[in-house]
mmCIF file of C-alpha atoms in Angstrom:
data_model
loop_
_atom_site.group_PDB
_atom_site.id
_atom_site.type_symbol
_atom_site.label_atom_id
_atom_site.label_comp_id
_atom_site.label_asym_id
_atom_site.label_seq_id
_atom_site.Cartn_x
_atom_site.Cartn_y
_atom_site.Cartn_z
ATOM 1 C CA MET L 245 44.863 -2.653 5.480
ATOM 2 C CA ASP L 246 46.580 -2.453 2.176
ATOM 3 C CA ILE L 247 46.323 -5.377 0.023
ATOM 4 C CA VAL L 248 48.343 -6.333 -3.065
ATOM 5 C CA ILE L 249 46.204 -7.658 -6.010
ATOM 6 C CA ALA L 250 48.039 -10.135 -8.134
ATOM 7 C CA SER L 251 46.388 -9.382 -11.389
ATOM 8 C CA ARG L 252 46.608 -7.100 -14.299
ATOM 9 C CA ASN L 253 43.100 -8.182 -15.771
ATOM 10 C CA ALA L 254 40.956 -5.087 -15.265
ATOM 11 C CA GLY L 255 37.577 -7.285 -15.199
ATOM 12 C CA LYS L 256 39.063 -9.085 -11.986
ATOM 13 C CA ILE L 257 40.262 -6.039 -10.291
ATOM 14 C CA ARG L 258 36.900 -4.127 -10.766
ATOM 15 C CA GLU L 259 35.077 -7.504 -9.406
ATOM 16 C CA MET L 260 37.715 -7.475 -6.581
ATOM 17 C CA ARG L 261 37.139 -4.012 -5.699
ATOM 18 C CA GLU L 262 33.357 -4.174 -5.759
ATOM 19 C CA ALA L 263 33.391 -7.180 -3.355
ATOM 20 C CA LEU L 264 36.315 -6.215 -0.909
ATOM 21 C CA GLU L 265 36.535 -2.338 -0.866
ATOM 22 C CA THR L 266 34.983 -1.398 2.504
ATOM 23 C CA SER L 267 36.318 1.251 4.909
ATOM 24 C CA GLY L 268 39.756 0.093 6.270
ATOM 25 C CA LEU L 269 41.006 -2.150 3.196
ATOM 26 C CA ARG L 270 42.496 -0.764 0.249
ATOM 27 C CA LEU L 271 43.530 -2.801 -2.744
ATOM 28 C CA LEU L 272 46.703 -1.967 -4.518
ATOM 29 C CA THR L 273 47.423 -3.044 -8.131
ATOM 30 C CA PHE L 274 50.265 -2.924 -10.594
ATOM 31 C CA GLU L 275 49.261 0.751 -11.064
ATOM 32 C CA ASP L 276 49.892 1.847 -7.724
ATOM 33 C CA LEU L 277 53.310 -0.488 -6.830
ATOM 34 C CA GLY L 278 54.959 -0.182 -10.181
ATOM 35 C CA ASP L 279 54.482 -3.438 -12.258
ATOM 36 C CA TRP L 280 56.089 -6.814 -11.731
ATOM 37 C CA PRO L 281 56.904 -9.758 -13.749
ATOM 38 C CA GLU L 282 54.130 -12.321 -13.930
ATOM 39 C CA PRO L 283 54.941 -15.655 -12.004
ATOM 40 C CA GLU L 284 54.486 -18.657 -14.482
ATOM 41 C CA GLU L 285 51.206 -20.571 -13.977
ATOM 42 C CA THR L 286 52.851 -23.948 -13.366
ATOM 43 C CA GLY L 287 50.358 -25.285 -11.069
ATOM 44 C CA ARG L 288 48.362 -28.581 -12.240
ATOM 45 C CA THR L 289 45.099 -26.960 -9.954
ATOM 46 C CA LEU L 290 43.453 -23.361 -9.480
ATOM 47 C CA GLU L 291 44.569 -23.675 -5.933
ATOM 48 C CA GLN L 292 48.442 -24.134 -7.038
ATOM 49 C CA ASN L 293 48.213 -21.392 -9.332
ATOM 50 C CA ALA L 294 46.581 -18.991 -7.135
ATOM 51 C CA ILE L 295 48.830 -19.681 -4.340
ATOM 52 C CA LEU L 296 51.645 -19.403 -6.499
ATOM 53 C CA LYS L 297 50.742 -15.533 -7.515
ATOM 54 C CA ALA L 298 49.875 -14.501 -4.088
ATOM 55 C CA ALA L 299 52.703 -15.955 -2.303
ATOM 56 C CA ALA L 300 55.144 -14.189 -5.109
ATOM 57 C CA LEU L 301 53.435 -10.819 -4.590
ATOM 58 C CA ARG L 302 53.402 -11.088 -0.668
ATOM 59 C CA GLU L 303 57.201 -11.893 -0.516
ATOM 60 C CA ARG L 304 58.028 -9.005 -2.916
ATOM 61 C CA PHE L 305 56.050 -6.014 -1.523
ATOM 62 C CA SER L 306 55.977 -7.702 2.034
ATOM 63 C CA LEU L 307 52.149 -6.914 2.017
ATOM 64 C CA PRO L 308 49.149 -9.015 2.257
ATOM 65 C CA ALA L 309 48.296 -10.552 -1.329
ATOM 66 C CA LEU L 310 45.301 -11.656 -3.099
ATOM 67 C CA ALA L 311 45.226 -13.546 -6.206
ATOM 68 C CA ASP L 312 42.529 -15.415 -8.227
ATOM 69 C CA ASP L 313 42.682 -18.196 -10.560
ATOM 70 C CA SER L 314 39.890 -19.377 -12.447
ATOM 71 C CA GLY L 315 38.644 -21.829 -15.029
ATOM 72 C CA LEU L 316 35.646 -23.095 -17.342
ATOM 73 C CA GLU L 317 34.839 -26.560 -17.454
ATOM 74 C CA VAL L 318 32.633 -27.928 -20.302
ATOM 75 C CA ASP L 319 31.038 -31.352 -19.780
ATOM 76 C CA PHE L 320 30.745 -31.896 -23.425
ATOM 77 C CA LEU L 321 34.412 -31.252 -23.699
ATOM 78 C CA GLY L 322 35.275 -33.701 -20.812
ATOM 79 C CA GLY L 323 36.154 -30.715 -18.640
ATOM 80 C CA ARG L 324 38.145 -28.807 -21.141
ATOM 81 C CA PRO L 325 39.578 -25.944 -21.074
ATOM 82 C CA GLY L 326 39.838 -26.003 -17.281
ATOM 83 C CA ILE L 327 42.791 -24.628 -16.033
ATOM 84 C CA HIS L 328 44.128 -23.656 -19.281
ATOM 85 C CA SER L 329 40.939 -21.544 -20.272
ATOM 86 C CA SER L 330 42.706 -18.289 -20.712
ATOM 87 C CA ARG L 331 44.845 -19.830 -23.281
ATOM 88 C CA TYR L 332 42.356 -22.311 -24.783
ATOM 89 C CA ALA L 333 42.555 -20.647 -28.522
ATOM 90 C CA GLY L 334 46.538 -19.891 -28.156
ATOM 91 C CA PRO L 335 49.148 -18.346 -25.949
ATOM 92 C CA GLU L 336 48.339 -14.869 -26.227
ATOM 93 C CA GLY L 337 45.066 -15.412 -24.332
ATOM 94 C CA ASP L 338 42.738 -13.628 -26.610
ATOM 95 C CA ALA L 339 38.832 -13.919 -25.138
ATOM 96 C CA GLU L 340 37.387 -13.438 -28.511
ATOM 97 C CA LYS L 341 39.510 -16.131 -30.060
ATOM 98 C CA ASN L 342 38.530 -18.357 -26.928
ATOM 99 C CA MET L 343 34.830 -17.974 -27.697
ATOM 100 C CA THR L 344 34.805 -18.438 -31.288
ATOM 101 C CA LEU L 345 36.917 -21.743 -30.760
ATOM 102 C CA MET L 346 34.429 -22.972 -28.028
ATOM 103 C CA LEU L 347 31.322 -22.444 -29.994
ATOM 104 C CA GLU L 348 32.980 -24.017 -32.727
ATOM 105 C CA GLU L 349 33.878 -26.960 -30.552
ATOM 106 C CA LEU L 350 29.906 -27.019 -29.486
ATOM 107 C CA GLU L 351 28.362 -26.411 -32.919
ATOM 108 C CA GLY L 352 25.075 -28.722 -33.107
ATOM 109 C CA VAL L 353 25.476 -30.032 -29.767
ATOM 110 C CA PRO L 354 21.921 -29.797 -28.077
ATOM 111 C CA PRO L 355 21.197 -27.451 -25.054
ATOM 112 C CA GLN L 356 20.711 -30.332 -22.436
ATOM 113 C CA LYS L 357 24.653 -31.291 -23.478
ATOM 114 C CA ARG L 358 25.974 -27.671 -23.087
ATOM 115 C CA THR L 359 26.342 -27.937 -19.307
ATOM 116 C CA ALA L 360 29.424 -26.175 -17.808
ATOM 117 C CA ARG L 361 30.921 -24.559 -14.723
ATOM 118 C CA PHE L 362 33.146 -21.599 -13.770
ATOM 119 C CA ALA L 363 35.160 -22.370 -10.866
ATOM 120 C CA CYS L 364 37.345 -19.929 -9.246
ATOM 121 C CA VAL L 365 39.879 -20.196 -6.265
ATOM 122 C CA ILE L 366 40.936 -16.806 -4.152
ATOM 123 C CA ALA L 367 44.176 -17.083 -2.406
ATOM 124 C CA LEU L 368 44.875 -14.503 0.512
ATOM 125 C CA SER L 369 48.600 -14.720 1.476
ATOM 126 C CA LEU L 370 49.244 -13.288 4.776
ATOM 127 C CA GLU L 371 52.441 -13.779 6.947
ATOM 128 C CA GLY L 372 52.716 -17.465 7.829
ATOM 129 C CA ASP L 373 48.862 -18.063 6.750
ATOM 130 C CA THR L 374 47.050 -18.371 3.612
ATOM 131 C CA ARG L 375 43.502 -18.922 2.895
ATOM 132 C CA LEU L 376 42.072 -20.459 -0.092
ATOM 133 C CA ARG L 377 38.353 -20.308 -0.706
ATOM 134 C CA ARG L 378 37.027 -21.985 -4.169
ATOM 135 C CA GLY L 379 33.698 -20.838 -5.507
ATOM 136 C CA VAL L 380 31.747 -22.486 -8.455
ATOM 137 C CA CYS L 381 28.812 -21.295 -10.374
ATOM 138 C CA GLU L 382 27.009 -23.876 -12.573
ATOM 139 C CA GLY L 383 25.278 -22.901 -16.166
ATOM 140 C CA ARG L 384 25.425 -23.822 -19.778
ATOM 141 C CA ILE L 385 27.195 -22.499 -22.957
ATOM 142 C CA VAL L 386 25.106 -20.527 -25.272
ATOM 143 C CA GLU L 387 25.055 -20.876 -28.975
ATOM 144 C CA ALA L 388 25.767 -17.098 -29.466
ATOM 145 C CA ARG L 389 27.548 -14.141 -27.604
ATOM 146 C CA LYS L 390 25.216 -12.267 -25.672
ATOM 147 C CA GLY L 391 25.864 -9.040 -23.803
ATOM 148 C CA LEU L 392 28.613 -6.340 -23.201
ATOM 149 C CA GLY L 393 29.648 -6.834 -19.646
ATOM 150 C CA GLY L 394 32.123 -8.760 -17.739
ATOM 151 C CA PHE L 395 35.210 -10.607 -19.238
ATOM 152 C CA GLY L 396 36.444 -13.553 -20.553
ATOM 153 C CA TYR L 397 34.077 -16.242 -21.279
ATOM 154 C CA ASP L 398 31.178 -14.268 -19.966
ATOM 155 C CA PRO L 399 28.920 -13.407 -23.161
ATOM 156 C CA VAL L 400 28.748 -17.369 -23.766
ATOM 157 C CA PHE L 401 28.159 -18.685 -19.989
ATOM 158 C CA GLN L 402 24.382 -18.587 -18.815
ATOM 159 C CA PRO L 403 24.318 -19.316 -15.196
ATOM 160 C CA ASP L 404 21.399 -21.713 -13.881
ATOM 161 C CA GLY L 405 18.359 -19.734 -13.035
ATOM 162 C CA PHE L 406 18.812 -17.003 -15.356
ATOM 163 C CA ASP L 407 17.935 -16.058 -18.956
ATOM 164 C CA ARG L 408 20.795 -13.678 -19.412
ATOM 165 C CA THR L 409 24.626 -14.441 -19.574
ATOM 166 C CA MET L 410 26.960 -13.677 -17.614
ATOM 167 C CA ALA L 411 27.877 -10.567 -19.610
ATOM 168 C CA GLU L 412 24.298 -9.188 -19.409
ATOM 169 C CA LEU L 413 24.094 -9.226 -15.606
ATOM 170 C CA THR L 414 25.186 -6.040 -13.676
ATOM 171 C CA LEU L 415 28.458 -6.123 -11.775
ATOM 172 C CA ALA L 416 26.507 -6.362 -8.298
ATOM 173 C CA GLU L 417 24.392 -9.219 -9.503
ATOM 174 C CA LYS L 418 27.249 -11.171 -11.265
ATOM 175 C CA ASN L 419 29.380 -10.723 -7.549
ATOM 176 C CA ARG L 420 26.264 -12.184 -6.016
ATOM 177 C CA ILE L 421 26.286 -15.506 -8.012
ATOM 178 C CA SER L 422 29.309 -15.973 -9.489
ATOM 179 C CA HIS L 423 32.267 -18.440 -8.823
ATOM 180 C CA ARG L 424 34.618 -15.369 -8.068
ATOM 181 C CA GLY L 425 31.936 -13.341 -6.069
ATOM 182 C CA LYS L 426 31.063 -16.005 -3.610
ATOM 183 C CA PRO L 427 34.715 -16.941 -2.321
ATOM 184 C CA LEU L 428 35.528 -12.951 -2.438
ATOM 185 C CA ALA L 429 32.656 -12.353 -0.128
ATOM 186 C CA ALA L 430 33.904 -15.068 2.044
ATOM 187 C CA MET L 431 37.212 -13.648 2.203
ATOM 188 C CA ARG L 432 36.055 -10.136 3.127
ATOM 189 C CA GLU L 433 34.699 -11.851 6.258
ATOM 190 C CA VAL L 434 37.976 -13.579 6.805
ATOM 191 C CA LEU L 435 39.810 -10.044 6.372
ATOM 192 C CA ARG L 436 37.127 -8.305 8.595
ATOM 193 C CA ALA L 437 37.965 -10.573 11.457
ATOM 194 C CA LYS L 438 41.948 -9.518 11.000
ATOM 195 C CA MET U 79 35.074 -34.856 12.675
ATOM 196 C CA ASP U 80 37.058 -37.344 10.776
ATOM 197 C CA ILE U 81 40.292 -36.289 9.111
ATOM 198 C CA VAL U 82 42.558 -37.951 6.583
ATOM 199 C CA ILE U 83 46.234 -37.381 7.143
ATOM 200 C CA ALA U 84 48.151 -37.278 3.596
ATOM 201 C CA SER U 85 51.364 -38.787 5.030
ATOM 202 C CA ARG U 86 53.165 -42.272 5.095
ATOM 203 C CA ASN U 87 55.939 -40.867 7.668
ATOM 204 C CA ALA U 88 55.381 -42.579 10.855
ATOM 205 C CA GLY U 89 57.138 -39.470 12.712
ATOM 206 C CA LYS U 90 54.820 -36.909 11.087
ATOM 207 C CA ILE U 91 51.615 -39.224 11.813
ATOM 208 C CA ARG U 92 53.038 -39.252 15.346
ATOM 209 C CA GLU U 93 53.182 -35.514 15.768
ATOM 210 C CA MET U 94 49.881 -34.898 14.198
ATOM 211 C CA ARG U 95 47.930 -37.110 16.422
ATOM 212 C CA GLU U 96 49.709 -35.712 19.529
ATOM 213 C CA ALA U 97 48.907 -32.293 18.110
ATOM 214 C CA LEU U 98 45.383 -32.777 17.080
ATOM 215 C CA GLU U 99 43.709 -35.635 18.803
ATOM 216 C CA THR U 100 41.221 -34.290 20.924
ATOM 217 C CA SER U 101 37.799 -35.193 21.822
ATOM 218 C CA GLY U 102 35.745 -35.186 18.536
ATOM 219 C CA LEU U 103 38.642 -35.189 16.184
ATOM 220 C CA ARG U 104 39.675 -38.527 14.579
ATOM 221 C CA LEU U 105 42.676 -38.835 12.104
ATOM 222 C CA LEU U 106 42.737 -41.358 9.684
ATOM 223 C CA THR U 107 45.794 -42.742 7.881
ATOM 224 C CA PHE U 108 46.585 -45.074 5.211
ATOM 225 C CA GLU U 109 46.420 -47.858 7.726
ATOM 226 C CA ASP U 110 42.495 -47.063 8.315
ATOM 227 C CA LEU U 111 41.454 -46.312 4.637
ATOM 228 C CA GLY U 112 43.729 -48.543 2.289
ATOM 229 C CA ASP U 113 46.796 -47.085 0.664
ATOM 230 C CA TRP U 114 46.760 -44.668 -2.141
ATOM 231 C CA PRO U 115 49.115 -43.657 -4.741
ATOM 232 C CA GLU U 116 51.481 -40.869 -3.449
ATOM 233 C CA PRO U 117 51.122 -37.831 -5.666
ATOM 234 C CA GLU U 118 54.262 -36.387 -7.071
ATOM 235 C CA GLU U 119 55.563 -33.122 -5.291
ATOM 236 C CA THR U 120 55.597 -31.000 -8.306
ATOM 237 C CA GLY U 121 55.239 -27.768 -6.748
ATOM 238 C CA ARG U 122 57.837 -25.199 -6.462
ATOM 239 C CA THR U 123 57.058 -24.119 -2.700
ATOM 240 C CA LEU U 124 56.178 -25.814 0.408
ATOM 241 C CA GLU U 125 52.750 -24.175 0.136
ATOM 242 C CA GLN U 126 52.089 -25.758 -3.467
ATOM 243 C CA ASN U 127 53.235 -29.086 -2.388
ATOM 244 C CA ALA U 128 51.134 -29.405 0.767
ATOM 245 C CA ILE U 129 47.956 -28.269 -0.771
ATOM 246 C CA LEU U 130 48.713 -30.651 -3.806
ATOM 247 C CA LYS U 131 48.664 -33.696 -1.356
ATOM 248 C CA ALA U 132 45.775 -32.408 0.821
ATOM 249 C CA ALA U 133 43.545 -31.539 -2.018
ATOM 250 C CA ALA U 134 44.235 -35.276 -3.717
ATOM 251 C CA LEU U 135 43.180 -36.738 -0.457
ATOM 252 C CA ARG U 136 40.192 -34.797 -0.035
ATOM 253 C CA GLU U 137 38.838 -35.590 -3.676
ATOM 254 C CA ARG U 138 39.578 -39.187 -3.132
ATOM 255 C CA PHE U 139 37.963 -39.890 0.353
ATOM 256 C CA SER U 140 35.453 -36.875 0.572
ATOM 257 C CA LEU U 141 36.752 -36.013 3.892
ATOM 258 C CA PRO U 142 38.993 -33.302 5.208
ATOM 259 C CA ALA U 143 42.508 -33.812 4.550
ATOM 260 C CA LEU U 144 45.381 -32.655 6.175
ATOM 261 C CA ALA U 145 49.244 -32.730 4.692
ATOM 262 C CA ASP U 146 52.666 -31.389 5.595
ATOM 263 C CA ASP U 147 55.561 -30.590 3.430
ATOM 264 C CA SER U 148 58.600 -29.213 5.140
ATOM 265 C CA GLY U 149 62.201 -28.573 4.414
ATOM 266 C CA LEU U 150 65.516 -27.669 6.153
ATOM 267 C CA GLU U 151 67.458 -24.241 4.666
ATOM 268 C CA VAL U 152 70.956 -24.178 5.722
ATOM 269 C CA ASP U 153 72.186 -20.956 5.098
ATOM 270 C CA PHE U 154 75.863 -22.047 4.328
ATOM 271 C CA LEU U 155 74.394 -23.921 1.661
ATOM 272 C CA GLY U 156 72.573 -20.872 0.344
ATOM 273 C CA GLY U 157 69.234 -22.387 1.558
ATOM 274 C CA ARG U 158 69.554 -25.770 0.103
ATOM 275 C CA PRO U 159 68.273 -28.151 0.393
ATOM 276 C CA GLY U 160 65.026 -26.592 1.035
ATOM 277 C CA ILE U 161 61.617 -27.947 -0.751
ATOM 278 C CA HIS U 162 64.244 -30.959 -1.577
ATOM 279 C CA SER U 163 65.396 -32.153 1.826
ATOM 280 C CA SER U 164 64.014 -35.488 1.892
ATOM 281 C CA ARG U 165 65.611 -36.618 -1.352
ATOM 282 C CA TYR U 166 68.857 -34.698 -0.678
ATOM 283 C CA ALA U 167 71.131 -37.476 -0.763
ATOM 284 C CA GLY U 168 69.101 -39.443 -3.643
ATOM 285 C CA PRO U 169 65.707 -40.306 -4.935
ATOM 286 C CA GLU U 170 65.220 -42.779 -2.240
ATOM 287 C CA GLY U 171 64.919 -40.386 0.682
ATOM 288 C CA ASP U 172 67.118 -41.663 3.051
ATOM 289 C CA ALA U 173 67.622 -39.803 6.382
ATOM 290 C CA GLU U 174 70.913 -41.172 7.294
ATOM 291 C CA LYS U 175 72.626 -40.669 4.067
ATOM 292 C CA ASN U 176 70.947 -37.309 4.014
ATOM 293 C CA MET U 177 72.251 -36.463 7.235
ATOM 294 C CA THR U 178 76.060 -37.952 6.275
ATOM 295 C CA LEU U 179 75.766 -35.588 3.435
ATOM 296 C CA MET U 180 75.041 -32.536 5.140
ATOM 297 C CA LEU U 181 77.631 -33.197 7.709
ATOM 298 C CA GLU U 182 80.260 -33.572 5.062
ATOM 299 C CA GLU U 183 79.230 -30.634 3.167
ATOM 300 C CA LEU U 184 79.372 -28.557 6.427
ATOM 301 C CA GLU U 185 83.145 -30.154 7.372
ATOM 302 C CA GLY U 186 85.025 -27.428 9.229
ATOM 303 C CA VAL U 187 82.249 -24.788 9.101
ATOM 304 C CA PRO U 188 82.757 -22.800 12.331
ATOM 305 C CA PRO U 189 79.555 -22.864 14.791
ATOM 306 C CA GLN U 190 78.471 -19.600 13.830
ATOM 307 C CA LYS U 191 78.050 -20.249 10.283
ATOM 308 C CA ARG U 192 76.072 -23.556 10.432
ATOM 309 C CA THR U 193 72.812 -21.389 10.975
ATOM 310 C CA ALA U 194 69.690 -22.953 9.627
ATOM 311 C CA ARG U 195 65.983 -23.046 9.781
ATOM 312 C CA PHE U 196 63.264 -25.913 9.171
ATOM 313 C CA ALA U 197 59.977 -24.698 7.701
ATOM 314 C CA CYS U 198 56.890 -26.353 7.384
ATOM 315 C CA VAL U 199 53.461 -25.942 5.933
ATOM 316 C CA ILE U 200 50.174 -27.559 7.026
ATOM 317 C CA ALA U 201 47.505 -27.730 4.540
ATOM 318 C CA LEU U 202 43.779 -28.474 5.656
ATOM 319 C CA SER U 203 41.835 -29.013 2.623
ATOM 320 C CA LEU U 204 37.822 -28.446 3.371
ATOM 321 C CA GLU U 205 35.034 -28.630 0.846
ATOM 322 C CA GLY U 206 35.597 -25.031 -0.730
ATOM 323 C CA ASP U 207 37.913 -24.090 1.983
ATOM 324 C CA THR U 208 41.691 -24.558 2.320
ATOM 325 C CA ARG U 209 43.948 -23.275 5.064
ATOM 326 C CA LEU U 210 47.603 -22.996 5.113
ATOM 327 C CA ARG U 211 49.965 -22.169 7.959
ATOM 328 C CA ARG U 212 53.370 -22.081 7.862
ATOM 329 C CA GLY U 213 55.797 -22.833 10.835
ATOM 330 C CA VAL U 214 59.412 -21.944 11.094
ATOM 331 C CA CYS U 215 62.025 -23.210 13.786
ATOM 332 C CA GLU U 216 65.443 -21.358 13.868
ATOM 333 C CA GLY U 217 68.799 -23.072 14.769
ATOM 334 C CA ARG U 218 71.632 -24.650 13.587
ATOM 335 C CA ILE U 219 73.258 -27.757 12.248
ATOM 336 C CA VAL U 220 75.482 -29.573 15.019
ATOM 337 C CA GLU U 221 78.749 -31.014 14.208
ATOM 338 C CA ALA U 222 77.608 -34.546 14.913
ATOM 339 C CA ARG U 223 74.158 -36.556 15.164
ATOM 340 C CA LYS U 224 72.947 -36.546 18.959
ATOM 341 C CA GLY U 225 69.629 -38.155 19.798
ATOM 342 C CA LEU U 226 67.217 -40.963 18.861
ATOM 343 C CA GLY U 227 64.046 -39.375 18.858
ATOM 344 C CA GLY U 228 62.173 -37.367 16.018
ATOM 345 C CA PHE U 229 62.782 -38.320 12.297
ATOM 346 C CA GLY U 230 64.729 -36.569 9.465
ATOM 347 C CA TYR U 231 67.495 -34.191 10.281
ATOM 348 C CA ASP U 232 66.365 -33.866 13.923
ATOM 349 C CA PRO U 233 69.589 -35.445 15.232
ATOM 350 C CA VAL U 234 71.657 -32.981 13.387
ATOM 351 C CA PHE U 235 69.442 -29.700 14.146
ATOM 352 C CA GLN U 236 69.899 -27.876 17.342
ATOM 353 C CA PRO U 237 66.878 -25.174 17.737
ATOM 354 C CA ASP U 238 67.729 -21.918 19.255
ATOM 355 C CA GLY U 239 67.631 -21.597 23.063
ATOM 356 C CA PHE U 240 68.331 -25.414 23.502
ATOM 357 C CA ASP U 241 71.380 -27.250 24.003
ATOM 358 C CA ARG U 242 69.893 -30.443 22.604
ATOM 359 C CA THR U 243 69.019 -31.685 19.267
ATOM 360 C CA MET U 244 65.476 -32.184 18.074
ATOM 361 C CA ALA U 245 65.826 -35.657 18.213
ATOM 362 C CA GLU U 246 66.699 -35.417 22.162
ATOM 363 C CA LEU U 247 63.518 -33.452 23.003
ATOM 364 C CA THR U 248 60.323 -35.196 23.922
ATOM 365 C CA LEU U 249 57.582 -35.497 21.499
ATOM 366 C CA ALA U 250 55.659 -32.640 23.549
ATOM 367 C CA GLU U 251 58.716 -30.502 23.778
ATOM 368 C CA LYS U 252 59.171 -30.984 20.059
ATOM 369 C CA ASN U 253 55.625 -29.763 19.243
ATOM 370 C CA ARG U 254 55.731 -26.720 21.531
ATOM 371 C CA ILE U 255 58.915 -25.281 19.497
ATOM 372 C CA SER U 256 58.846 -26.718 16.241
ATOM 373 C CA HIS U 257 57.940 -25.913 12.610
ATOM 374 C CA ARG U 258 55.477 -28.364 12.298
ATOM 375 C CA GLY U 259 54.144 -28.125 16.109
ATOM 376 C CA LYS U 260 53.269 -24.485 15.938
ATOM 377 C CA PRO U 261 51.287 -24.551 12.782
ATOM 378 C CA LEU U 262 49.603 -27.789 13.747
ATOM 379 C CA ALA U 263 48.264 -25.885 17.048
ATOM 380 C CA ALA U 264 46.875 -22.939 14.883
ATOM 381 C CA MET U 265 45.269 -25.801 13.030
ATOM 382 C CA ARG U 266 43.814 -27.245 15.966
ATOM 383 C CA GLU U 267 42.075 -23.855 16.802
ATOM 384 C CA VAL U 268 40.678 -23.681 13.073
ATOM 385 C CA LEU U 269 38.953 -27.190 13.320
ATOM 386 C CA ARG U 270 37.783 -26.310 16.922
ATOM 387 C CA ALA U 271 36.196 -23.308 15.591
ATOM 388 C CA LYS U 272 34.348 -25.652 12.502
#
């Protein structure tokens, strides 16, 4: 089965390929299909944004489409930046600036108050049937960037039960425990049953 | 299993009960749980609005929640009123006024140009897993109201293959062929497998 991925984010595409590419399942990106205008993320929840992106692509290409929306909720910041995570430090969506702002806002905050969670919703849009799965990964914001893997806030987020940040995990390790890997694994089972 | 229904519309609640109430499944409404503020339908699609309503109730009551969003697309009107169907003739959502306006807008339009379809999305929000099913019912807008059953635009909508309007069908007949009945039946199978 061919599935369109509604993302231009190389890190997300890599994680989706790792989680989903099995025999009989082919993931197509903007590089395969020609680029499309990115729909504005006007939803108020991860669910609404994920579905907005998946539905737009399913309609455009008449193919099943897969989209992700994710966010980082920091308890000390009252759940911010949440659905606005990628544009936390400005509209250009610069991950380095986002992390710098995050570390500044949490400067001097003790470890036990730096709890946070990544949340992710994966939407799979099929003809007349849409599946949404939510995944969460609990952890905390460390004091300084560590690691070169992953993308986004991965260098400043340490998942519970690890003494490494998300950016220090291998792709397979990250997919096993992450907010994105867990719902992707569930979606793989949905797709297998189709 | 207990499921909250995210609707105050007596007609919708009746159709949901008829389609879903089987042994082991209990549908709870605002009459059972105490009323709640209706979330604003800020979505741009039926999918987004259905999920917005279901997710809000699942969070409020920590119970699985079921929501519906539906609309009538009239080809001669370029797909209007679509997601705005219930407030077509004004914010108070008066079905009689909506039908009067519809019949006025289509006055003199010949039968073969009065084609239309009802579309409905049912959202079922569970912990970390949301299901959305879309149903469509093709038909046409008749010249004058007929029948006393159903609700909304049912008296002016004649489904393909029938010489009666939706409002002239029995509840069981309507659920078998309607935009709402078909995805509800699919959802019943999802719930049975839980």
